[in-house]
């Protein structure tokens, strides 16, 4: 998938000191962990929460609840206390407001009329940087609910009219209909409690990038340029997912229009296992019994239906709405893999016996996982699409009425934090209380204790 999107904020220099919420890419180990194995997470002492000043309002006492705890950890990179208070007001307003999440509707939840102008300035005209906030959000999500996978996925966010930044006429891949919408490449942490977005890149068409009037109206940065969405997704994985902890969960990415072998090599270098969607025509090399490459190069479709594949196995993933599927697994290696250390790869083909045209192919290094687990991972993008339409709309992912590029990024960052606040479990220790009474059998009364 290629297109034109705007660059995010510039990455910190390689020798820059690590600051709270800043992303630092650690060199990947030689062998990636198998999915499902959770390594040690960041210790509690590694968090550096913000200090909210004052006993009144969201600054004081907000940490006594789950939302306040999230705000302290996620908004800690904001330099000023008034920015941290405004950020928490915005997140709480997103969670409390009903209907469209306009700034006026969000500010109405505070009961203070002046907050509408205050929050408008905080989103549209303030100078705070969203990248450290997203890194802290990924860190917080990774601590509370270790991700089972990271998914790079392009979502469609329908909008009324075409005036907002990035709004264009797109074909919705879920319905096939033409809609006014924004499209954005998101990085999602898939947890046991659902999927949470932690990073975003706004998709901009040539109409926005090549028109000086539109660029000026949206205040696009000077470095907004054409970039490949797969490369942008890899950048998000390395810059944001790496901040969630030492554990490297598998990365899911649609590489049907990209050199999958090179994408896999980049993820391997970062220590991330992967499950890449590839095209049926992608060239692969079957592996011999001793693990060496065979002499011939074939397409993924040819390998999945040839003699090396053997017979299909019938699989129904747990909890799947459709299926069962016919699945085949064939050891292989992507033909476009660059020179260097090579890990054994597997071609996974999923064939729908009722809809043969829907056969899908993946390339993965998770060779020891069973087919049911791989298919459940492969279904994550479809689950994210459904989540965006329901939970994401409820927490404001669709609702940004402003025109500026920076305003959209700030809004979507705080909407992602609100989404996480509603999604993540409460891991605070329970308050100690009296022990519950001893259970009794049905029909049996508890006898009063005798006094000593």
Protein backbone atom coordinates (compact mmCIF):
# COMPACT_ATOMS: atom_id res chain seq x y z
CA UNK A 1 0.00 0.00 0.00
CA UNK A 2 1.55 3.27 -1.06
CA UNK A 3 0.32 6.80 -0.84
CA UNK A 4 1.12 10.17 0.55
CA UNK A 5 1.05 10.80 4.22
CA UNK A 6 2.54 13.48 6.39
CA UNK A 7 5.63 12.84 8.45
CA UNK A 8 5.22 12.84 12.19
CA UNK A 9 7.31 14.90 14.54
CA UNK A 10 11.06 14.41 13.99
CA UNK A 11 12.63 11.58 15.94
CA UNK A 12 15.17 12.42 18.65
CA UNK A 13 18.84 12.18 17.86
CA UNK A 14 20.42 8.74 18.47
CA UNK A 15 22.67 10.11 21.19
CA UNK A 16 19.96 12.16 22.90
CA UNK A 17 19.30 11.28 26.55
CA UNK A 18 16.19 9.28 27.28
CA UNK A 19 13.42 11.45 28.70
CA UNK A 20 10.10 10.33 30.16
CA UNK A 21 7.88 9.21 27.31
CA UNK A 22 10.63 9.40 24.67
CA UNK A 23 11.08 6.47 22.33
CA UNK A 24 14.43 4.72 22.20
CA UNK A 25 15.01 1.81 19.86
CA UNK A 26 16.91 -1.01 21.48
CA UNK A 27 18.88 -3.41 19.29
CA UNK A 28 16.90 -6.57 18.72
CA UNK A 29 18.12 -9.91 19.99
CA UNK A 30 19.14 -12.62 17.58
CA UNK A 31 16.10 -14.74 18.28
CA UNK A 32 12.63 -13.28 18.83
CA UNK A 33 10.42 -14.72 21.57
CA UNK A 34 7.48 -16.89 20.66
CA UNK A 35 4.14 -15.07 20.88
CA UNK A 36 2.37 -15.67 24.16
CA UNK A 37 5.57 -15.62 26.22
CA UNK A 38 5.50 -12.46 28.30
CA UNK A 39 8.88 -11.19 29.45
CA UNK A 40 9.45 -8.94 32.43
CA UNK A 41 7.81 -5.54 32.04
CA UNK A 42 9.09 -2.16 33.13
CA UNK A 43 9.22 -1.92 36.89
CA UNK A 44 6.82 0.42 38.63
CA UNK A 45 9.71 2.65 39.57
CA UNK A 46 10.49 3.29 35.91
CA UNK A 47 7.35 5.39 35.57
CA UNK A 48 7.78 9.10 36.16
CA UNK A 49 4.25 10.42 36.64
CA UNK A 50 3.37 14.05 36.34
CA UNK A 51 2.66 15.97 39.51
CA UNK A 52 -0.72 17.68 39.26
CA UNK A 53 -0.63 20.84 41.33
CA UNK A 54 -3.41 22.13 43.53
CA UNK A 55 -6.09 20.42 45.59
CA UNK A 56 -8.96 21.54 43.36
CA UNK A 57 -9.99 20.54 39.87
CA UNK A 58 -8.43 17.76 37.86
CA UNK A 59 -4.99 18.57 39.13
CA UNK A 60 -5.53 17.63 42.73
CA UNK A 61 -6.80 14.28 43.81
CA UNK A 62 -7.26 13.05 40.24
CA UNK A 63 -4.93 10.15 40.78
CA UNK A 64 -7.38 8.52 43.15
CA UNK A 65 -9.19 6.96 40.18
CA UNK A 66 -8.13 5.01 37.11
CA UNK A 67 -8.48 7.93 34.67
CA UNK A 68 -6.44 10.21 36.89
CA UNK A 69 -3.72 7.57 37.16
CA UNK A 70 -3.59 7.22 33.38
CA UNK A 71 -3.43 11.00 32.95
CA UNK A 72 -0.55 11.35 35.41
CA UNK A 73 1.49 8.76 33.57
CA UNK A 74 0.58 9.64 30.00
CA UNK A 75 0.63 13.46 30.27
CA UNK A 76 3.85 13.58 32.26
CA UNK A 77 5.84 14.94 29.30
CA UNK A 78 3.77 18.16 29.16
CA UNK A 79 5.93 20.89 30.58
CA UNK A 80 3.31 23.05 32.30
CA UNK A 81 0.76 22.13 34.93
CA UNK A 82 -2.01 24.01 33.09
CA UNK A 83 -1.36 21.83 30.01
CA UNK A 84 -1.60 18.69 32.11
CA UNK A 85 -4.86 19.92 33.63
CA UNK A 86 -6.28 20.74 30.20
CA UNK A 87 -5.24 17.34 28.90
CA UNK A 88 -7.04 15.60 31.72
CA UNK A 89 -10.14 17.74 31.24
CA UNK A 90 -10.16 16.75 27.57
CA UNK A 91 -9.75 13.02 28.26
CA UNK A 92 -12.46 13.05 30.92
CA UNK A 93 -14.74 15.01 28.60
CA UNK A 94 -14.25 12.46 25.82
CA UNK A 95 -15.28 9.70 28.20
CA UNK A 96 -18.28 11.55 29.63
CA UNK A 97 -19.74 13.33 26.59
CA UNK A 98 -22.46 11.70 24.55
CA UNK A 99 -22.97 12.16 20.84
CA UNK A 100 -20.42 13.94 18.68
CA UNK A 101 -17.23 14.79 20.55
CA UNK A 102 -16.89 18.44 19.55
CA UNK A 103 -14.80 20.68 21.77
CA UNK A 104 -17.95 22.49 22.89
CA UNK A 105 -19.55 19.18 23.89
CA UNK A 106 -16.37 18.02 25.64
CA UNK A 107 -16.02 21.29 27.55
CA UNK A 108 -19.69 21.19 28.59
CA UNK A 109 -18.86 18.25 30.87
CA UNK A 110 -16.86 20.56 33.17
CA UNK A 111 -19.72 22.98 33.84
CA UNK A 112 -17.35 25.96 33.34
CA UNK A 113 -18.22 28.05 30.21
CA UNK A 114 -14.65 29.36 29.87
CA UNK A 115 -13.31 25.82 29.41
CA UNK A 116 -14.54 25.70 25.81
CA UNK A 117 -12.07 28.43 24.77
CA UNK A 118 -9.38 26.93 26.98
CA UNK A 119 -9.66 23.47 25.40
CA UNK A 120 -9.91 24.92 21.89
CA UNK A 121 -6.59 26.68 22.41
CA UNK A 122 -5.08 23.53 23.99
CA UNK A 123 -5.91 21.46 20.90
CA UNK A 124 -5.56 23.92 18.02
CA UNK A 125 -2.99 26.52 19.05
CA UNK A 126 -0.89 25.10 21.86
CA UNK A 127 2.70 23.99 21.37
CA UNK A 128 2.80 20.69 23.24
CA UNK A 129 4.26 17.74 21.35
CA UNK A 130 2.15 14.63 20.90
CA UNK A 131 4.89 12.11 20.23
CA UNK A 132 6.14 11.80 23.85
CA UNK A 133 2.53 11.49 25.01
CA UNK A 134 1.97 8.58 22.63
CA UNK A 135 5.19 6.90 23.76
CA UNK A 136 4.04 7.19 27.38
CA UNK A 137 0.63 5.78 26.39
CA UNK A 138 2.29 2.75 24.78
CA UNK A 139 4.38 2.30 27.92
CA UNK A 140 1.29 2.49 30.13
CA UNK A 141 -0.69 0.03 27.98
CA UNK A 142 2.23 -2.39 27.97
CA UNK A 143 2.45 -2.28 31.77
CA UNK A 144 -1.25 -2.85 32.46
CA UNK A 145 -2.07 -5.28 29.65
CA UNK A 146 0.95 -6.78 27.83
CA UNK A 147 0.14 -6.74 24.09
CA UNK A 148 -0.40 -10.06 22.37
CA UNK A 149 0.39 -8.35 19.06
CA UNK A 150 1.11 -4.99 17.45
CA UNK A 151 -1.01 -4.29 14.38
CA UNK A 152 -0.19 -1.69 11.73
CA UNK A 153 -3.54 -0.98 10.15
CA UNK A 154 -5.07 1.75 7.98
CA UNK A 155 -8.52 2.80 9.19
CA UNK A 156 -11.24 4.87 7.55
CA UNK A 157 -12.83 7.57 9.74
CA UNK A 158 -16.01 8.88 8.02
CA UNK A 159 -16.73 12.62 8.25
CA UNK A 160 -19.47 14.94 7.02
CA UNK A 161 -18.20 17.37 4.40
CA UNK A 162 -14.67 17.78 3.06
CA UNK A 163 -13.46 20.81 5.01
CA UNK A 164 -11.42 19.14 7.77
CA UNK A 165 -7.74 18.36 7.37
CA UNK A 166 -7.17 15.14 5.44
CA UNK A 167 -10.86 14.62 4.58
CA UNK A 168 -11.23 13.16 1.09
CA UNK A 169 -13.47 10.87 -0.93
CA UNK A 170 -12.35 7.29 -0.21
CA UNK A 171 -13.71 3.83 -0.84
CA UNK A 172 -14.45 2.19 2.49
CA UNK A 173 -12.75 -1.25 2.29
CA UNK A 174 -15.33 -2.75 4.66
CA UNK A 175 -18.42 -1.71 2.70
CA UNK A 176 -17.09 -0.87 -0.76
CA UNK A 177 -18.92 2.47 -0.68
CA UNK A 178 -17.51 5.90 -1.45
CA UNK A 179 -17.47 8.05 1.69
CA UNK A 180 -16.11 11.37 2.90
CA UNK A 181 -13.50 10.32 5.40
CA UNK A 182 -10.07 10.67 6.83
CA UNK A 183 -7.71 7.75 6.49
CA UNK A 184 -4.97 7.18 9.01
CA UNK A 185 -2.30 4.55 9.55
CA UNK A 186 -2.50 3.46 13.17
CA UNK A 187 -0.41 1.28 15.45
CA UNK A 188 -2.66 -0.81 17.69
CA UNK A 189 -1.75 -2.79 20.79
CA UNK A 190 -3.92 -5.93 20.81
CA UNK A 191 -4.46 -7.00 24.43
CA UNK A 192 -6.65 -9.51 26.21
CA UNK A 193 -9.09 -6.65 26.84
CA UNK A 194 -9.28 -5.35 23.28
CA UNK A 195 -7.21 -3.28 20.84
CA UNK A 196 -5.89 0.16 21.77
CA UNK A 197 -4.31 2.66 19.32
CA UNK A 198 -1.03 4.17 20.50
CA UNK A 199 0.35 5.96 17.42
CA UNK A 200 -1.01 7.54 14.24
CA UNK A 201 0.02 8.96 10.87
CA UNK A 202 -2.54 10.97 8.92
CA UNK A 203 -3.01 9.94 5.30
CA UNK A 204 -2.91 12.98 3.00
CA UNK A 205 -3.82 12.86 -0.69
CA UNK A 206 -2.20 14.96 -3.46
CA UNK A 207 -5.14 17.38 -3.19
CA UNK A 208 -3.87 18.37 0.25
CA UNK A 209 -0.14 18.15 -0.38
CA UNK A 210 0.00 19.91 -3.76
CA UNK A 211 -2.45 22.77 -3.15
CA UNK A 212 -0.69 25.74 -1.48
CA UNK A 213 -4.00 27.13 -0.22
CA UNK A 214 -5.01 23.86 1.45
CA UNK A 215 -1.53 23.42 2.90
CA UNK A 216 -1.66 26.87 4.43
CA UNK A 217 -5.19 26.40 5.75
CA UNK A 218 -4.30 23.08 7.40
CA UNK A 219 -0.90 24.41 8.53
CA UNK A 220 0.86 21.36 7.15
CA UNK A 221 4.52 21.07 8.20
CA UNK A 222 7.15 21.80 5.59
CA UNK A 223 8.35 18.17 5.56
CA UNK A 224 4.92 16.75 4.69
CA UNK A 225 5.68 14.58 1.66
CA UNK A 226 4.93 11.32 -0.06
CA UNK A 227 5.87 8.27 1.99
CA UNK A 228 5.11 4.58 1.81
CA UNK A 229 2.52 3.48 4.39
CA UNK A 230 4.36 0.22 5.13
CA UNK A 231 7.59 2.10 5.83
CA UNK A 232 5.64 4.51 8.03
CA UNK A 233 4.19 1.55 9.91
CA UNK A 234 7.64 0.11 10.50
CA UNK A 235 8.76 3.46 11.83
CA UNK A 236 5.86 3.47 14.32
CA UNK A 237 6.73 -0.06 15.44
CA UNK A 238 10.34 0.80 16.09
CA UNK A 239 9.66 4.21 17.64
CA UNK A 240 6.55 3.48 19.74
CA UNK A 241 6.14 -0.25 20.33
CA UNK A 242 9.70 -0.39 21.64
CA UNK A 243 8.70 1.88 24.54
CA UNK A 244 6.06 -0.57 25.81
CA UNK A 245 8.63 -2.81 27.49
CA UNK A 246 11.36 -5.32 26.73
CA UNK A 247 8.87 -7.90 25.46
CA UNK A 248 8.54 -7.99 21.67
CA UNK A 249 5.04 -9.08 20.68
CA UNK A 250 4.42 -10.17 17.07
CA UNK A 251 3.82 -7.45 14.49
CA UNK A 252 0.97 -7.80 11.98
CA UNK A 253 1.31 -5.79 8.81
CA UNK A 254 -0.21 -5.83 5.33
CA UNK A 255 2.76 -6.26 2.97
CA UNK A 256 0.85 -7.23 -0.17
CA UNK A 257 2.23 -4.19 -2.00
CA UNK A 258 5.66 -4.18 -0.39
CA UNK A 259 8.86 -6.28 -0.50
CA UNK A 260 7.84 -8.66 2.29
CA UNK A 261 11.30 -10.19 2.63
CA UNK A 262 12.86 -6.82 3.38
CA UNK A 263 10.03 -5.87 5.73
CA UNK A 264 10.58 -9.14 7.61
CA UNK A 265 14.32 -8.45 7.82
CA UNK A 266 13.72 -5.03 9.36
CA UNK A 267 11.37 -6.47 11.97
CA UNK A 268 13.82 -9.26 12.72
CA UNK A 269 16.59 -6.70 13.23
CA UNK A 270 14.38 -4.94 15.78
CA UNK A 271 13.66 -8.19 17.63
CA UNK A 272 10.00 -8.38 16.60
CA UNK A 273 8.36 -11.61 15.43
CA UNK A 274 6.01 -11.01 12.52
CA UNK A 275 2.96 -12.18 10.62
CA UNK A 276 2.89 -10.44 7.24
CA UNK A 277 -0.01 -10.55 4.80
CA UNK A 278 1.51 -11.16 1.34
CA UNK A 279 0.16 -11.31 -2.19
CA UNK A 280 -0.59 -14.61 -3.91
CA UNK A 281 2.03 -13.68 -6.52
CA UNK A 282 4.82 -13.00 -4.03
CA UNK A 283 7.95 -15.08 -4.88
CA UNK A 284 9.10 -17.54 -2.23
CA UNK A 285 11.65 -20.32 -2.08
CA UNK A 286 10.60 -23.67 -0.58
CA UNK A 287 12.96 -25.13 2.01
CA UNK A 288 14.45 -28.59 1.75
CA UNK A 289 14.32 -31.06 4.63
CA UNK A 290 17.71 -29.86 5.88
CA UNK A 291 16.54 -26.25 5.96
CA UNK A 292 18.43 -25.10 2.87
CA UNK A 293 16.77 -23.21 0.03
CA UNK A 294 15.49 -25.29 -2.82
CA UNK A 295 16.69 -24.47 -6.30
CA UNK A 296 13.41 -23.10 -7.64
CA UNK A 297 11.42 -19.95 -6.92
CA UNK A 298 7.63 -20.10 -7.03
CA UNK A 299 4.72 -17.86 -6.12
CA UNK A 300 2.97 -18.17 -2.77
CA UNK A 301 -0.14 -19.52 -4.52
CA UNK A 302 1.88 -22.15 -6.39
CA UNK A 303 3.71 -23.26 -3.26
CA UNK A 304 0.45 -23.55 -1.28
CA UNK A 305 -1.12 -25.79 -3.92
CA UNK A 306 1.97 -27.76 -5.02
CA UNK A 307 3.24 -31.12 -3.86
CA UNK A 308 5.42 -29.57 -1.13
CA UNK A 309 2.30 -28.31 0.65
CA UNK A 310 0.70 -31.70 1.14
CA UNK A 311 -2.97 -31.70 2.08
CA UNK A 312 -5.01 -28.93 3.64
CA UNK A 313 -6.10 -29.22 7.27
CA UNK A 314 -9.53 -28.07 8.41
CA UNK A 315 -9.32 -25.43 11.18
CA UNK A 316 -11.94 -23.33 12.97
CA UNK A 317 -10.31 -20.60 15.07
CA UNK A 318 -11.81 -20.26 18.58
CA UNK A 319 -14.42 -17.52 18.67
CA UNK A 320 -14.38 -16.99 14.90
CA UNK A 321 -17.62 -15.76 13.35
CA UNK A 322 -16.94 -17.62 10.11
CA UNK A 323 -15.07 -20.71 9.05
CA UNK A 324 -13.96 -23.42 9.22
CA UNK A 325 -11.01 -22.85 6.91
CA UNK A 326 -8.70 -25.13 5.01
CA UNK A 327 -5.16 -24.27 6.12
CA UNK A 328 -1.78 -25.30 4.79
CA UNK A 329 1.67 -24.57 6.26
CA UNK A 330 4.81 -24.80 4.13
CA UNK A 331 8.40 -24.04 5.25
CA UNK A 332 9.83 -21.40 2.94
CA UNK A 333 11.82 -18.21 2.71
CA UNK A 334 10.87 -14.97 0.97
CA UNK A 335 12.86 -14.62 -2.24
CA UNK A 336 13.50 -10.91 -1.66
CA UNK A 337 15.11 -11.46 1.76
CA UNK A 338 18.30 -9.36 1.89
CA UNK A 339 21.68 -10.97 2.66
CA UNK A 340 22.45 -11.55 6.31
CA UNK A 341 21.16 -13.73 9.16
CA UNK A 342 18.08 -15.62 8.02
CA UNK A 343 15.43 -17.10 10.21
CA UNK A 344 13.29 -20.04 9.16
CA UNK A 345 9.98 -18.82 7.73
CA UNK A 346 6.59 -20.34 7.12
CA UNK A 347 3.96 -19.76 4.47
CA UNK A 348 0.45 -19.90 5.94
CA UNK A 349 -2.41 -20.17 3.42
CA UNK A 350 -6.04 -19.87 4.51
CA UNK A 351 -8.57 -21.17 2.02
CA UNK A 352 -12.31 -20.58 2.44
CA UNK A 353 -13.99 -23.63 0.85
CA UNK A 354 -17.19 -21.61 0.26
CA UNK A 355 -15.41 -18.53 -1.16
CA UNK A 356 -12.25 -19.66 -3.00
CA UNK A 357 -11.52 -16.09 -4.12
CA UNK A 358 -10.88 -15.12 -0.49
CA UNK A 359 -7.77 -17.28 -0.09
CA UNK A 360 -5.22 -15.35 1.96
CA UNK A 361 -1.47 -15.82 2.43
CA UNK A 362 0.86 -14.85 5.27
CA UNK A 363 4.60 -15.02 5.83
CA UNK A 364 5.71 -15.57 9.43
CA UNK A 365 8.64 -16.64 11.58
CA UNK A 366 6.28 -17.96 14.30
CA UNK A 367 6.88 -21.47 13.05
CA UNK A 368 6.07 -23.21 16.34
CA UNK A 369 2.63 -21.68 16.86
CA UNK A 370 -0.37 -23.84 15.92
CA UNK A 371 -2.53 -22.82 13.00
CA UNK A 372 -5.43 -21.80 15.25
CA UNK A 373 -3.25 -19.27 17.08
CA UNK A 374 -1.89 -17.87 13.81
CA UNK A 375 -5.38 -17.47 12.39
CA UNK A 376 -6.53 -15.67 15.51
CA UNK A 377 -3.63 -13.24 15.11
CA UNK A 378 -4.44 -12.81 11.43
CA UNK A 379 -8.03 -11.82 12.32
CA UNK A 380 -6.89 -8.84 14.43
CA UNK A 381 -7.22 -6.20 11.64
CA UNK A 382 -10.86 -7.15 11.07
CA UNK A 383 -11.52 -6.86 14.80
CA UNK A 384 -9.88 -3.43 14.82
CA UNK A 385 -12.15 -2.26 11.98
CA UNK A 386 -15.20 -3.29 13.98
CA UNK A 387 -13.80 -1.65 17.11
CA UNK A 388 -13.18 1.65 15.28
CA UNK A 389 -16.81 1.73 14.18
CA UNK A 390 -18.17 1.16 17.71
CA UNK A 391 -15.82 1.84 20.63
CA UNK A 392 -13.60 4.23 18.68
CA UNK A 393 -16.57 6.38 17.68
CA UNK A 394 -17.73 6.44 21.30
CA UNK A 395 -14.38 7.86 22.45
CA UNK A 396 -13.85 10.44 19.72
CA UNK A 397 -11.57 8.82 17.14
CA UNK A 398 -13.88 10.08 14.37
CA UNK A 399 -14.71 13.50 15.81
CA UNK A 400 -12.30 16.30 15.05
CA UNK A 401 -13.88 19.47 13.65
CA UNK A 402 -10.74 21.57 13.35
CA UNK A 403 -8.77 22.29 10.21
CA UNK A 404 -5.17 22.08 11.40
CA UNK A 405 -2.80 19.14 11.03
CA UNK A 406 -1.38 19.59 14.55
CA UNK A 407 -4.88 19.90 16.02
CA UNK A 408 -5.92 16.54 14.57
CA UNK A 409 -2.79 14.86 15.96
CA UNK A 410 -3.39 16.31 19.43
CA UNK A 411 -7.06 15.31 19.39
CA UNK A 412 -6.40 11.76 18.17
CA UNK A 413 -3.66 11.34 20.79
CA UNK A 414 -6.01 12.22 23.65
CA UNK A 415 -8.85 10.21 22.09
CA UNK A 416 -6.51 7.20 22.07
CA UNK A 417 -5.77 7.80 25.75
CA UNK A 418 -9.52 7.95 26.47
CA UNK A 419 -9.95 4.70 24.55
CA UNK A 420 -7.25 3.11 26.71
CA UNK A 421 -8.82 4.41 29.92
CA UNK A 422 -12.10 2.72 29.03
CA UNK A 423 -10.39 -0.46 27.89
CA UNK A 424 -7.64 -1.26 30.36
CA UNK A 425 -8.23 -3.11 33.63
CA UNK A 426 -7.87 -1.49 37.02
CA UNK A 427 -4.69 -2.96 38.51
CA UNK A 428 -4.65 -0.90 41.70
CA UNK A 429 -4.44 -2.92 44.92
CA UNK A 430 -7.78 -3.45 46.60
CA UNK A 431 -8.40 -1.69 49.90
CA UNK A 432 -8.09 -4.10 52.81
CA UNK A 433 -11.35 -4.75 54.63
CA UNK A 434 -12.90 -7.25 57.00
CA UNK A 435 -12.83 -10.86 55.77
CA UNK A 436 -16.09 -12.10 54.24
CA UNK A 437 -18.29 -14.33 56.41
CA UNK A 438 -17.74 -18.04 56.17
CA UNK A 439 -20.09 -19.65 53.64
CA UNK A 440 -22.86 -21.90 54.92
CA UNK A 441 -24.74 -24.71 53.29
CA UNK A 442 -28.15 -23.96 51.87
CA UNK A 443 -30.79 -24.07 54.62
CA UNK A 444 -28.15 -23.86 57.35
CA UNK A 445 -28.11 -20.83 59.65
CA UNK A 446 -25.01 -19.30 61.07
CA UNK A 447 -24.89 -19.80 64.81
CA UNK A 448 -23.89 -16.92 67.08
CA UNK A 449 -20.39 -17.19 68.50
CA UNK A 450 -20.17 -17.87 72.22
CA UNK A 451 -18.58 -15.25 74.35
CA UNK A 452 -15.34 -16.32 76.00
